[in-house]
């Protein structure tokens, strides 16, 4: 059953990307992220009360709560590092480093959770790595950006914190309802998202959000909430080293919707990368 939740997480995550893109054409991305996180938080707590999981608040242990908070902080830290890296470096260099979070998650799951890495999973790592590389293409006319390498620590930090998010989330939902765990963790992310808004001086931009984009941002938040709920339900029962790669298949949904809605086309190189990513994930399911 956890595999169904993992694939559902990928579907909603892919849908989130399309809705978010429609919602940030004129809206600042940091502001949009903070608004979307507020929607996710409301959605998460609604699911908690619909399923009656709020009664579990009394039984959440200190250790579990600690890991949930750390998972939320890791998510916020990952976002902070990612946007900082994009500000300093080329997108075509920052993105593949950030995507290495999948491989890092598998390695951390092996070291911290004792989840084995078999032959199929090892091959899957190679396929995912190669696929990610081929999916990253430099657009014609793209600026070179900062070549000093100062972006690299931030890009690495983004990947490391994204990996820690999954591992800490796995540890944090042991013995607690996944809906409740998601709601608690999202509260931490919300605080960090709004800290980003005010630290970067984007508070005034809230008044300038167009209504039509606000609708897409809210829909994106609902899709994000659904994705997270499915993701952490899958992590509760399944191995993190398999759940995370499945969740990364959201790129298939994003590619499909981008073609249908945004009329974007994949090049042959990108299509090959997409096939490698899919094949690598399927290999990991065998391992």
XYZ file of C-alpha atoms in Angstrom:
287
model
C 0.000 0.000 0.000
C 2.864 2.410 0.735
C 3.899 2.284 -2.941
C 0.497 3.695 -3.949
C 0.974 6.590 -1.530
C 4.482 7.173 -2.903
C 3.218 7.358 -6.499
C 0.325 9.593 -5.410
C 2.899 11.869 -3.786
C 4.777 12.056 -7.092
C 1.585 12.881 -9.008
C 0.573 15.747 -6.733
C 4.161 17.042 -6.566
C 4.278 17.170 -10.369
C 0.957 18.992 -10.449
C 2.283 21.406 -7.829
C 5.132 22.462 -10.110
C 2.783 23.393 -12.968
C 0.330 25.269 -10.735
C 3.206 27.076 -9.015
C 4.669 28.147 -12.347
C 1.306 29.638 -13.338
C 1.223 31.463 -10.012
C 4.641 33.143 -10.081
C 4.631 34.894 -13.438
C 4.410 38.286 -11.720
C 4.442 37.239 -8.058
C 7.723 37.030 -6.150
C 8.618 33.359 -5.686
C 9.525 33.787 -2.015
C 6.166 35.388 -1.266
C 4.374 32.688 -3.257
C 6.184 29.981 -1.279
C 5.103 31.529 2.034
C 1.462 31.811 0.918
C 1.507 28.251 -0.425
C 2.953 26.933 2.825
C 0.106 28.583 4.759
C -2.375 26.716 2.534
C -0.487 23.472 3.117
C -0.621 24.004 6.872
C -4.390 24.596 6.833
C -4.876 21.551 4.597
C -2.684 19.396 6.844
C -4.561 20.255 10.047
C -7.905 19.769 8.315
C -6.820 16.226 7.446
C -5.716 15.723 11.056
C -9.183 16.563 12.396
C -11.019 14.692 9.620
C -9.126 11.509 10.483
C -9.314 12.092 14.246
C -5.526 12.101 14.503
C -5.517 15.127 16.840
C -5.899 12.770 19.786
C -2.350 11.617 19.081
C -0.989 15.003 20.158
C -1.023 13.812 23.755
C 1.105 10.792 22.956
C 3.733 12.464 20.769
C 6.991 11.841 22.570
C 9.788 14.343 22.937
C 12.069 12.398 20.607
C 9.437 12.174 17.869
C 8.604 15.863 18.175
C 12.283 16.738 18.014
C 12.778 14.846 14.746
C 9.643 16.398 13.226
C 10.879 19.884 14.104
C 14.350 19.088 12.771
C 12.773 17.783 9.543
C 10.865 21.043 9.146
C 13.990 23.088 9.842
C 15.897 20.994 7.292
C 13.248 21.786 4.663
C 13.489 25.498 5.398
C 17.287 25.382 5.349
C 17.210 23.551 2.018
C 15.055 26.279 0.489
C 17.290 29.033 1.883
C 20.430 27.389 0.485
C 18.808 26.619 -2.878
C 17.633 30.181 -3.541
C 20.966 31.574 -2.380
C 22.834 29.198 -4.704
C 20.630 30.223 -7.633
C 21.350 33.852 -6.838
C 25.110 33.308 -6.967
C 25.570 30.644 -9.635
C 24.346 29.331 -12.989
C 21.088 27.389 -12.913
C 22.573 24.609 -15.042
C 25.271 24.096 -12.389
C 23.199 24.537 -9.226
C 20.313 22.265 -10.229
C 22.210 18.996 -10.778
C 23.952 19.431 -7.416
C 20.564 19.937 -5.749
C 19.192 16.846 -7.526
C 21.919 14.746 -5.921
C 19.720 14.741 -2.803
C 18.210 11.478 -4.080
C 21.560 9.709 -4.009
C 22.424 11.306 -0.668
C 19.128 10.099 0.790
C 19.863 6.519 -0.240
C 23.339 6.696 1.273
C 22.030 8.260 4.505
C 19.294 5.631 4.694
C 22.015 2.989 4.432
C 24.168 4.607 7.118
C 21.475 5.756 9.566
C 18.496 3.466 8.952
C 20.416 0.335 7.910
C 18.448 0.105 4.657
C 20.511 -2.139 2.331
C 21.849 -1.117 -1.077
C 21.597 -4.081 -3.428
C 22.781 -4.469 -7.017
C 19.550 -3.115 -8.509
C 19.543 -0.120 -6.195
C 23.181 0.631 -7.031
C 22.380 0.486 -10.739
C 19.361 2.667 -10.075
C 21.600 5.292 -8.475
C 23.773 5.340 -11.603
C 20.737 5.633 -13.883
C 19.198 8.417 -11.789
C 22.504 10.287 -11.722
C 22.942 9.999 -15.480
C 19.306 10.887 -16.126
C 19.540 13.990 -13.968
C 22.669 15.047 -15.839
C 20.974 14.695 -19.237
C 17.851 16.507 -18.024
C 19.893 19.594 -17.177
C 20.380 21.670 -20.300
C 21.783 25.139 -20.639
C 19.400 27.413 -22.503
C 20.676 29.355 -25.467
C 21.742 32.831 -24.494
C 21.806 32.052 -20.767
C 24.173 34.255 -18.808
C 27.279 32.730 -17.402
C 26.654 34.047 -13.877
C 29.114 33.911 -11.008
C 32.005 31.630 -11.852
C 33.864 32.040 -8.595
C 32.350 28.884 -7.121
C 30.802 30.675 -4.136
C 27.454 29.102 -5.049
C 28.747 25.559 -4.556
C 28.561 25.377 -0.718
C 24.964 26.609 -0.863
C 24.005 24.094 -3.576
C 25.592 21.289 -1.588
C 23.795 22.533 1.511
C 20.483 22.442 -0.353
C 21.035 18.812 -1.357
C 22.204 17.761 2.104
C 19.284 19.419 3.894
C 16.794 17.973 1.398
C 18.187 14.518 2.145
C 18.060 15.140 5.883
C 14.419 16.180 5.498
C 13.512 12.695 4.309
C 15.626 10.870 6.883
C 14.496 13.009 9.816
C 10.917 12.768 8.585
C 11.203 8.978 8.552
C 12.495 8.988 12.122
C 9.935 11.557 13.220
C 6.828 9.655 12.079
C 7.744 6.439 13.874
C 4.891 5.775 16.262
C 2.834 8.843 15.273
C 0.008 9.255 12.741
C 1.468 10.440 9.425
C -1.193 13.166 9.021
C -0.363 14.576 12.449
C 3.368 14.364 11.785
C 2.946 16.241 8.504
C 0.892 18.984 10.179
C 3.467 19.511 12.944
C 6.345 19.585 10.481
C 4.498 21.991 8.161
C 4.072 24.454 11.030
C 7.843 24.641 11.334
C 8.236 25.114 7.574
C 5.637 27.899 7.630
C 7.635 29.858 10.208
C 10.796 29.530 8.126
C 8.965 30.484 4.911
C 7.679 33.733 6.412
C 11.078 34.430 7.960
C 12.438 34.243 4.398
C 9.862 36.810 3.256
C 10.682 39.394 5.905
C 14.440 38.765 6.027
C 14.641 39.368 2.275
C 12.425 42.470 2.551
C 9.594 41.020 0.448
C 6.772 41.814 2.896
C 5.515 44.739 0.801
C 5.139 42.449 -2.231
C 2.176 40.707 -0.569
C -0.127 43.572 -1.579
C 0.891 43.278 -5.232
C -0.076 39.617 -5.780
C -2.567 39.413 -8.715
C -5.847 37.652 -7.896
C -5.577 35.113 -10.702
C -2.059 34.142 -9.611
C -3.217 33.953 -6.001
C -5.746 31.323 -7.101
C -3.004 29.245 -8.745
C -0.800 29.642 -5.665
C -3.618 28.364 -3.447
C -4.268 25.413 -5.760
C -0.549 24.721 -5.710
C -0.688 24.716 -1.913
C -3.518 22.180 -1.927
C -1.556 19.956 -4.316
C 1.527 20.326 -2.121
C -0.474 19.355 0.954
C -1.825 16.268 -0.774
C 1.666 15.340 -1.940
C 3.178 15.708 1.531
C 0.408 13.716 3.188
C 0.913 10.864 0.733
C 4.701 11.170 0.989
C 4.854 10.868 4.763
C 2.228 8.123 4.787
C 4.504 6.204 2.401
C 7.578 6.924 4.556
C 5.766 5.606 7.598
C 5.460 2.109 6.085
C 8.081 1.953 3.354
C 11.875 2.353 3.124
C 13.079 5.931 2.628
C 15.599 4.767 0.017
C 12.688 3.647 -2.211
C 9.986 6.168 -1.304
C 12.192 9.161 -2.122
C 13.125 8.012 -5.669
C 9.458 7.271 -6.437
C 8.553 10.749 -5.265
C 11.167 12.126 -7.667
C 9.095 10.645 -10.517
C 6.998 13.780 -10.170
C 9.137 14.973 -13.066
C 7.099 12.645 -15.330
C 3.890 14.383 -14.305
C 5.515 17.790 -14.670
C 6.793 16.912 -18.158
C 3.353 15.659 -19.225
C 1.459 18.687 -17.914
C 4.059 21.136 -19.213
C 3.464 19.738 -22.687
C -0.327 19.826 -22.391
C -0.718 23.116 -20.516
C 2.414 25.140 -21.261
C 3.190 23.579 -24.686
C 6.792 22.904 -23.738
C 8.649 20.175 -25.624
C 11.431 17.862 -24.477
C 14.603 17.664 -26.532
C 16.039 14.262 -27.388
C 18.685 14.661 -24.694
C 16.079 15.587 -22.081
C 13.836 12.708 -23.164
C 16.775 10.312 -22.735
C 17.380 11.722 -19.265
C 13.719 11.270 -18.384
C 13.867 7.645 -19.519
C 16.990 7.025 -17.427
C 15.392 8.585 -14.361
C 12.327 6.389 -14.769
C 14.399 3.263 -15.401
C 16.622 3.997 -12.397
C 13.625 4.362 -10.115
C 12.131 1.087 -11.318
C 15.473 -0.624 -10.663
C 15.447 0.753 -7.107
C 12.037 -0.826 -6.552
C 13.571 -4.198 -7.371
C 16.483 -3.636 -4.974
